[in-house]
């Protein structure tokens, strides 16, 4: 498994990953996503019972309208694809999500981004 590199919210790096890999991976604290149900257990397939603290999402495209960064999240059945995990399993989540989306292992070089202080909402 490749090392996870945390990159704080650089929009150009997000679009670079989308161009190079098809998706960018975003990981953020659960409390930053108002529509996400609190109290979910970690979704690591190995059976972790800890409460989830992080959400991992895939970004398909970005926009920069009026200097406001917009993210187009990968969706299934109209809902963003999201894996929630405890802090211990955050690295596995980015690999699992990329594999779910593409059927391939996550390549070297794709990063996991965070946007500190940003709250996410979707329509």
Coordinates of N, CA, C and O in Angstrom, one line a residue:
X1 N 0.8 -1.2 0.0 CA 0.0 0.0 0.0 C 0.9 1.2 0.0 O 1.9 1.3 0.7
X2 N 0.5 2.2 -0.8 CA 1.3 3.4 -0.9 C 1.1 4.3 0.3 O 0.1 4.2 1.0
X3 N 2.0 5.2 0.6 CA 1.9 6.1 1.7 C 0.8 7.2 1.4 O 0.6 7.6 0.3
X4 N 0.1 7.6 2.4 CA -1.0 8.6 2.3 C -0.3 10.0 2.5 O 0.4 10.1 3.6
X5 N -0.5 10.9 1.6 CA 0.1 12.2 1.8 C -1.1 13.2 2.0 O -2.0 13.3 1.2
X6 N -1.1 13.9 3.1 CA -2.2 14.9 3.4 C -1.8 16.2 2.7 O -0.7 16.8 3.0
X7 N -2.6 16.7 1.9 CA -2.4 18.0 1.2 C -3.6 18.9 1.5 O -4.7 18.5 1.3
X8 N -3.3 20.0 2.1 CA -4.4 20.9 2.6 C -4.9 21.8 1.5 O -4.3 22.7 1.1
X9 N -6.0 21.4 0.9 CA -6.9 22.1 0.0 C -6.2 22.9 -1.1 O -6.6 24.0 -1.3
X10 N -5.3 22.4 -1.8 CA -4.8 23.1 -3.0 C -5.6 22.7 -4.2 O -5.5 21.6 -4.8
X11 N -6.4 23.7 -4.7 CA -7.3 23.3 -5.8 C -6.6 22.9 -7.1 O -7.1 22.1 -7.8
X12 N -5.5 23.5 -7.4 CA -4.8 23.0 -8.6 C -4.3 21.6 -8.5 O -4.3 20.9 -9.4
X13 N -3.9 21.2 -7.3 CA -3.5 19.8 -7.1 C -4.7 18.9 -7.2 O -4.5 17.7 -7.7
X14 N -5.8 19.3 -6.8 CA -7.0 18.5 -7.0 C -7.3 18.2 -8.4 O -7.5 17.1 -8.9
X15 N -7.3 19.3 -9.2 CA -7.5 19.1 -10.7 C -6.4 18.3 -11.3 O -6.7 17.6 -12.3
X16 N -5.2 18.4 -10.8 CA -4.1 17.6 -11.4 C -4.4 16.1 -11.2 O -4.2 15.3 -12.1
X17 N -4.8 15.8 -10.0 CA -5.1 14.4 -9.7 C -6.3 13.9 -10.5 O -6.3 12.8 -11.0
X18 N -7.3 14.7 -10.7 CA -8.4 14.3 -11.6 C -8.0 14.1 -13.0 O -8.3 13.1 -13.6
X19 N -7.1 15.0 -13.5 CA -6.6 14.8 -14.9 C -5.7 13.6 -15.0 O -5.9 12.8 -15.9
X20 N -4.9 13.3 -14.0 CA -3.9 12.2 -14.1 C -4.5 10.9 -13.7 O -4.0 9.9 -14.2
X21 N -5.5 10.9 -12.8 CA -6.0 9.6 -12.3 C -7.5 9.3 -12.4 O -8.0 8.3 -12.1
X22 N -8.2 10.3 -12.9 CA -9.6 10.2 -13.1 C -10.4 10.7 -11.9 O -11.6 11.0 -12.0
X23 N -9.8 10.7 -10.7 CA -10.5 11.1 -9.5 C -9.5 11.8 -8.6 O -8.3 11.5 -8.6
X24 N -10.0 12.7 -7.7 CA -9.2 13.1 -6.6 C -9.9 12.6 -5.3 O -11.1 12.4 -5.3
X25 N -9.1 12.3 -4.3 CA -9.7 11.7 -3.1 C -9.7 12.8 -2.0 O -8.7 13.5 -1.8
X26 N -10.8 13.0 -1.4 CA -11.0 14.0 -0.3 C -11.3 13.3 1.0 O -12.2 12.5 1.0
X27 N -10.6 13.6 2.0 CA -10.9 13.1 3.3 C -11.1 14.3 4.3 O -10.3 15.2 4.3
X28 N -12.2 14.2 5.0 CA -12.5 15.3 5.9 C -13.2 14.8 7.2 O -13.7 13.6 7.1
X29 N -13.2 15.6 8.2 CA -13.9 15.1 9.4 C -15.4 15.0 9.2 O -16.0 15.8 8.5
X30 N -16.0 14.0 9.8 CA -17.5 13.8 9.6 C -18.3 15.1 10.0 O -19.2 15.4 9.3
X31 N -17.9 15.8 11.0 CA -18.7 16.9 11.5 C -18.7 18.0 10.4 O -19.5 19.0 10.6
X32 N -17.8 18.0 9.4 CA -17.8 19.0 8.4 C -18.8 18.8 7.3 O -18.9 19.5 6.3
X33 N -19.6 17.7 7.4 CA -20.6 17.3 6.3 C -21.9 17.2 7.0 O -22.3 16.2 7.6
X34 N -22.7 18.3 6.9 CA -24.0 18.4 7.7 C -25.0 17.3 7.3 O -25.7 16.8 8.2
X35 N -25.0 16.8 6.1 CA -26.0 15.7 5.7 C -25.5 14.3 6.1 O -26.3 13.4 5.9
X36 N -24.3 14.2 6.6 CA -23.9 12.8 6.9 C -24.4 12.4 8.3 O -24.3 13.2 9.3
X37 N -24.9 11.2 8.5 CA -25.4 10.7 9.7 C -24.3 10.5 10.7 O -23.3 9.9 10.4
X38 N -24.4 11.1 11.9 CA -23.4 10.9 13.0 C -23.6 9.6 13.6 O -24.7 9.0 13.6
X39 N -22.6 9.1 14.2 CA -22.6 7.9 15.0 C -22.5 6.6 14.2 O -22.7 5.5 14.8
X40 N -22.1 6.7 12.9 CA -21.9 5.5 12.1 C -20.7 4.8 12.6 O -19.7 5.4 13.0
X41 N -20.6 3.5 12.5 CA -19.4 2.7 12.8 C -18.4 2.8 11.7 O -18.8 3.1 10.5
X42 N -17.2 2.6 12.0 CA -16.1 2.5 10.9 C -16.5 1.4 9.9 O -17.0 0.4 10.3
X43 N -16.3 1.7 8.6 CA -16.7 0.8 7.6 C -15.6 0.0 7.0 O -15.7 -0.6 6.0
X44 N -14.5 -0.1 7.8 CA -13.4 -0.9 7.4 C -13.8 -2.4 7.3 O -14.4 -2.9 8.3
X45 N -13.6 -3.1 6.2 CA -14.2 -4.4 6.0 C -13.6 -5.4 7.0 O -14.2 -6.5 7.2
X46 N -12.5 -5.1 7.7 CA -12.0 -6.1 8.7 C -12.8 -6.2 9.9 O -12.4 -6.9 10.8
X47 N -13.8 -5.4 10.1 CA -14.7 -5.5 11.2 C -14.4 -4.5 12.4 O -14.7 -4.9 13.5
X48 N -13.9 -3.4 12.1 CA -13.6 -2.4 13.2 C -14.9 -1.9 13.8 O -15.9 -1.7 13.1
X49 N -14.9 -1.8 15.1 CA -16.1 -1.4 15.8 C -16.1 0.0 16.4 O -17.0 0.5 17.0
X50 N -15.0 0.8 16.1 CA -14.8 2.1 16.6 C -15.8 3.0 15.8 O -16.2 2.8 14.7
X51 N -16.2 4.2 16.4 CA -17.0 5.1 15.7 C -16.3 5.8 14.6 O -15.1 6.1 14.7
X52 N -16.9 6.1 13.5 CA -16.3 6.8 12.3 C -16.1 8.2 12.7 O -16.9 8.9 13.3
X53 N -14.9 8.7 12.3 CA -14.6 10.1 12.5 C -14.2 10.9 11.2 O -14.2 12.1 11.2
X54 N -13.9 10.1 10.1 CA -13.5 10.7 8.9 C -14.4 10.2 7.7 O -14.9 9.0 7.7
X55 N -14.6 11.1 6.8 CA -15.4 10.7 5.5 C -14.4 10.8 4.4 O -13.7 11.8 4.2
X56 N -14.4 9.8 3.5 CA -13.6 9.7 2.3 C -14.5 9.8 1.1 O -15.4 9.0 1.0
X57 N -14.3 10.8 0.2 CA -15.1 11.0 -0.9 C -14.2 11.1 -2.2 O -13.1 11.5 -2.1
X58 N -14.8 10.8 -3.3 CA -14.1 10.9 -4.6 C -14.6 12.2 -5.3 O -15.8 12.3 -5.4
X59 N -13.7 13.0 -5.9 CA -14.1 14.1 -6.6 C -13.8 13.9 -8.1 O -12.7 13.5 -8.5
X60 N -14.8 14.1 -8.9 CA -14.7 13.9 -10.4 C -14.3 15.1 -11.2 O -13.7 15.0 -12.2
X61 N -14.7 16.3 -10.6 CA -14.4 17.5 -11.3 C -14.4 18.7 -10.3 O -15.1 18.6 -9.3
X62 N -13.8 19.8 -10.7 CA -13.8 21.0 -9.9 C -14.3 22.2 -10.7 O -14.1 22.1 -12.0
X63 N -14.8 23.2 -10.1 CA -15.2 24.4 -10.8 C -14.6 25.6 -9.9 O -14.4 25.4 -8.7
X64 N -14.4 26.7 -10.5 CA -13.9 27.9 -9.8 C -14.8 29.1 -10.2 O -14.3 30.0 -10.9
X65 N -16.1 29.0 -9.8 CA -17.0 30.1 -10.2 C -16.9 31.2 -9.1 O -17.1 31.0 -7.9
X66 N -16.6 32.4 -9.6 CA -16.5 33.6 -8.7 C -15.6 33.4 -7.6 O -15.8 33.7 -6.4
X67 N -14.4 32.7 -7.9 CA -13.4 32.4 -6.9 C -13.9 31.5 -5.7 O -13.3 31.5 -4.6
X68 N -14.9 30.8 -6.0 CA -15.4 29.8 -5.0 C -15.2 28.4 -5.6 O -15.7 28.1 -6.7
X69 N -14.5 27.6 -4.9 CA -14.2 26.2 -5.3 C -15.4 25.4 -5.2 O -16.0 25.3 -4.1
X70 N -15.8 24.7 -6.3 CA -16.9 23.8 -6.3 C -16.4 22.4 -6.6 O -15.5 22.3 -7.4
X71 N -16.9 21.4 -6.0 CA -16.5 20.0 -6.2 C -17.6 19.2 -6.7 O -18.8 19.3 -6.2
X72 N -17.4 18.4 -7.7 CA -18.4 17.5 -8.2 C -18.0 16.1 -7.7 O -16.9 15.5 -8.1
X73 N -18.8 15.6 -6.8 CA -18.5 14.3 -6.1 C -19.0 13.2 -7.0 O -20.0 13.2 -7.6
X74 N -18.2 12.1 -7.0 CA -18.6 10.8 -7.6 C -19.9 10.3 -6.9 O -19.9 10.3 -5.7
X75 N -20.9 10.0 -7.6 CA -22.2 9.6 -7.0 C -22.6 8.2 -7.5 O -22.3 7.8 -8.6
X76 N -23.4 7.6 -6.7 CA -24.1 6.3 -7.1 C -25.5 6.5 -6.6 O -25.8 6.8 -5.5
X77 N -26.5 6.2 -7.5 CA -27.9 6.4 -7.2 C -28.2 7.8 -6.6 O -29.0 7.9 -5.7
X78 N -27.5 8.8 -7.2 CA -27.8 10.2 -6.8 C -27.1 10.6 -5.5 O -27.2 11.8 -5.1
X79 N -26.4 9.7 -4.8 CA -25.8 10.1 -3.5 C -24.3 10.0 -3.7 O -23.8 9.0 -4.3
X80 N -23.5 10.9 -3.0 CA -22.1 10.8 -3.1 C -21.5 9.5 -2.5 O -22.0 9.0 -1.5
X81 N -20.6 8.9 -3.3 CA -19.9 7.7 -2.7 C -19.0 8.2 -1.6 O -18.2 9.1 -1.7
X82 N -19.2 7.5 -0.5 CA -18.5 8.0 0.8 C -18.2 6.7 1.6 O -19.1 5.9 1.8
X83 N -17.0 6.7 2.1 CA -16.6 5.6 3.1 C -16.3 6.4 4.3 O -15.5 7.3 4.3
X84 N -16.9 6.0 5.5 CA -16.6 6.6 6.7 C -15.7 5.6 7.6 O -16.0 4.4 7.5
X85 N -14.7 6.1 8.2 CA -13.8 5.3 9.0 C -13.4 6.0 10.2 O -13.5 7.2 10.4
X86 N -12.7 5.2 11.1 CA -12.1 5.8 12.3 C -10.7 6.3 11.8 O -10.3 6.1 10.7
X87 N -10.0 7.1 12.6 CA -8.7 7.6 12.3 C -7.7 6.5 11.9 O -6.9 6.7 11.0
X88 N -7.8 5.4 12.6 CA -6.9 4.3 12.3 C -6.9 3.7 10.9 O -6.0 3.2 10.4
X89 N -8.1 3.8 10.3 CA -8.3 3.2 8.9 C -8.5 4.2 7.8 O -8.9 3.9 6.7
X90 N -8.0 5.4 8.0 CA -8.2 6.5 7.0 C -7.4 6.1 5.7 O -7.9 6.4 4.6
X91 N -6.2 5.6 5.8 CA -5.5 5.3 4.6 C -6.1 4.2 3.8 O -6.2 4.3 2.6
X92 N -6.6 3.1 4.4 CA -7.3 2.1 3.7 C -8.5 2.6 3.0 O -8.9 2.1 1.9
X93 N -9.2 3.6 3.6 CA -10.5 4.1 3.0 C -10.2 4.7 1.6 O -11.0 4.5 0.6
X94 N -9.1 5.4 1.5 CA -8.8 6.1 0.2 C -8.5 5.0 -0.9 O -8.9 5.1 -2.0
X95 N -7.8 4.0 -0.5 CA -7.5 2.9 -1.4 C -8.8 2.1 -1.8 O -9.0 1.8 -2.9
X96 N -9.6 1.8 -0.8 CA -10.9 1.1 -1.0 C -11.8 1.9 -1.9 O -12.4 1.3 -2.8
X97 N -11.9 3.2 -1.7 CA -12.8 4.0 -2.6 C -12.3 4.0 -4.0 O -13.1 3.9 -4.9
X98 N -11.0 4.2 -4.2 CA -10.5 4.3 -5.5 C -10.7 2.9 -6.2 O -11.1 2.9 -7.4
X99 N -10.5 1.8 -5.5 CA -10.7 0.5 -6.1 C -12.2 0.3 -6.5 O -12.5 -0.2 -7.5
X100 N -13.1 0.8 -5.6 CA -14.5 0.7 -5.9 C -14.9 1.4 -7.1 O -15.7 1.0 -8.0
X101 N -14.3 2.6 -7.4 CA -14.7 3.4 -8.5 C -14.1 2.9 -9.8 O -14.7 3.1 -10.9
X102 N -12.9 2.4 -9.7 CA -12.1 2.1 -11.0 C -11.9 0.6 -11.2 O -11.5 0.2 -12.3
X103 N -12.0 -0.2 -10.2 CA -11.6 -1.6 -10.3 C -10.1 -1.8 -10.3 O -9.6 -2.9 -10.5
X104 N -9.3 -0.8 -10.0 CA -7.9 -0.9 -10.0 C -7.4 -0.4 -8.6 O -8.0 0.3 -7.8
X105 N -6.1 -0.8 -8.3 CA -5.4 -0.3 -7.1 C -5.2 1.2 -7.3 O -4.9 1.7 -8.4
X106 N -5.2 1.9 -6.2 CA -4.9 3.3 -6.2 C -3.4 3.5 -6.6 O -2.6 2.9 -6.0
X107 N -3.2 4.3 -7.6 CA -1.8 4.5 -8.1 C -0.9 5.3 -7.2 O -1.5 6.1 -6.4
X108 N 0.4 5.2 -7.3 CA 1.3 6.1 -6.6 C 1.1 7.5 -7.1 O 0.8 7.7 -8.3
X109 N 1.2 8.4 -6.2 CA 1.1 9.8 -6.7 C -0.3 10.4 -6.4 O -0.4 11.6 -6.2
X110 N -1.4 9.7 -6.3 CA -2.6 10.3 -6.0 C -2.7 10.5 -4.5 O -2.2 9.7 -3.7
X111 N -3.1 11.7 -4.1 CA -3.1 12.2 -2.7 C -4.4 12.1 -2.1 O -5.4 12.0 -2.8
X112 N -4.5 12.3 -0.8 CA -5.7 12.4 -0.1 C -5.7 13.8 0.5 O -4.9 14.2 1.2
X113 N -6.7 14.6 0.0 CA -6.8 16.0 0.4 C -7.7 16.3 1.6 O -8.6 15.5 1.8
X114 N -7.4 17.4 2.3 CA -8.3 17.8 3.3 C -8.5 19.3 3.1 O -7.6 20.0 2.5
X115 N -9.6 19.8 3.5 CA -9.9 21.3 3.3 C -10.2 21.8 4.7 O -11.4 21.9 5.1
X116 N -9.2 22.1 5.5 CA -9.5 22.5 6.9 C -10.4 23.7 7.0 O -10.3 24.7 6.2
X117 N -11.3 23.6 7.9 CA -12.2 24.7 8.2 C -13.4 24.8 7.2 O -14.3 25.6 7.3
X118 N -13.4 24.0 6.1 CA -14.4 24.0 5.1 C -15.5 23.0 5.5 O -15.2 21.9 5.9
X119 N -16.7 23.4 5.4 CA -17.8 22.5 5.6 C -18.4 22.2 4.2 O -18.5 23.1 3.3
X120 N -18.8 20.9 4.0 CA -19.3 20.5 2.7 C -20.8 20.3 2.7 O -21.3 19.9 3.7
X121 N -21.4 20.7 1.6 CA -22.8 20.4 1.5 C -23.0 20.0 0.0 O -22.3 20.4 -0.8
X122 N -24.0 19.2 -0.2 CA -24.3 18.8 -1.6 C -25.8 18.9 -1.9 O -26.6 18.9 -1.0
X123 N -26.1 19.0 -3.2 CA -27.5 19.1 -3.6 C -28.0 17.8 -4.3 O -27.2 17.1 -4.9

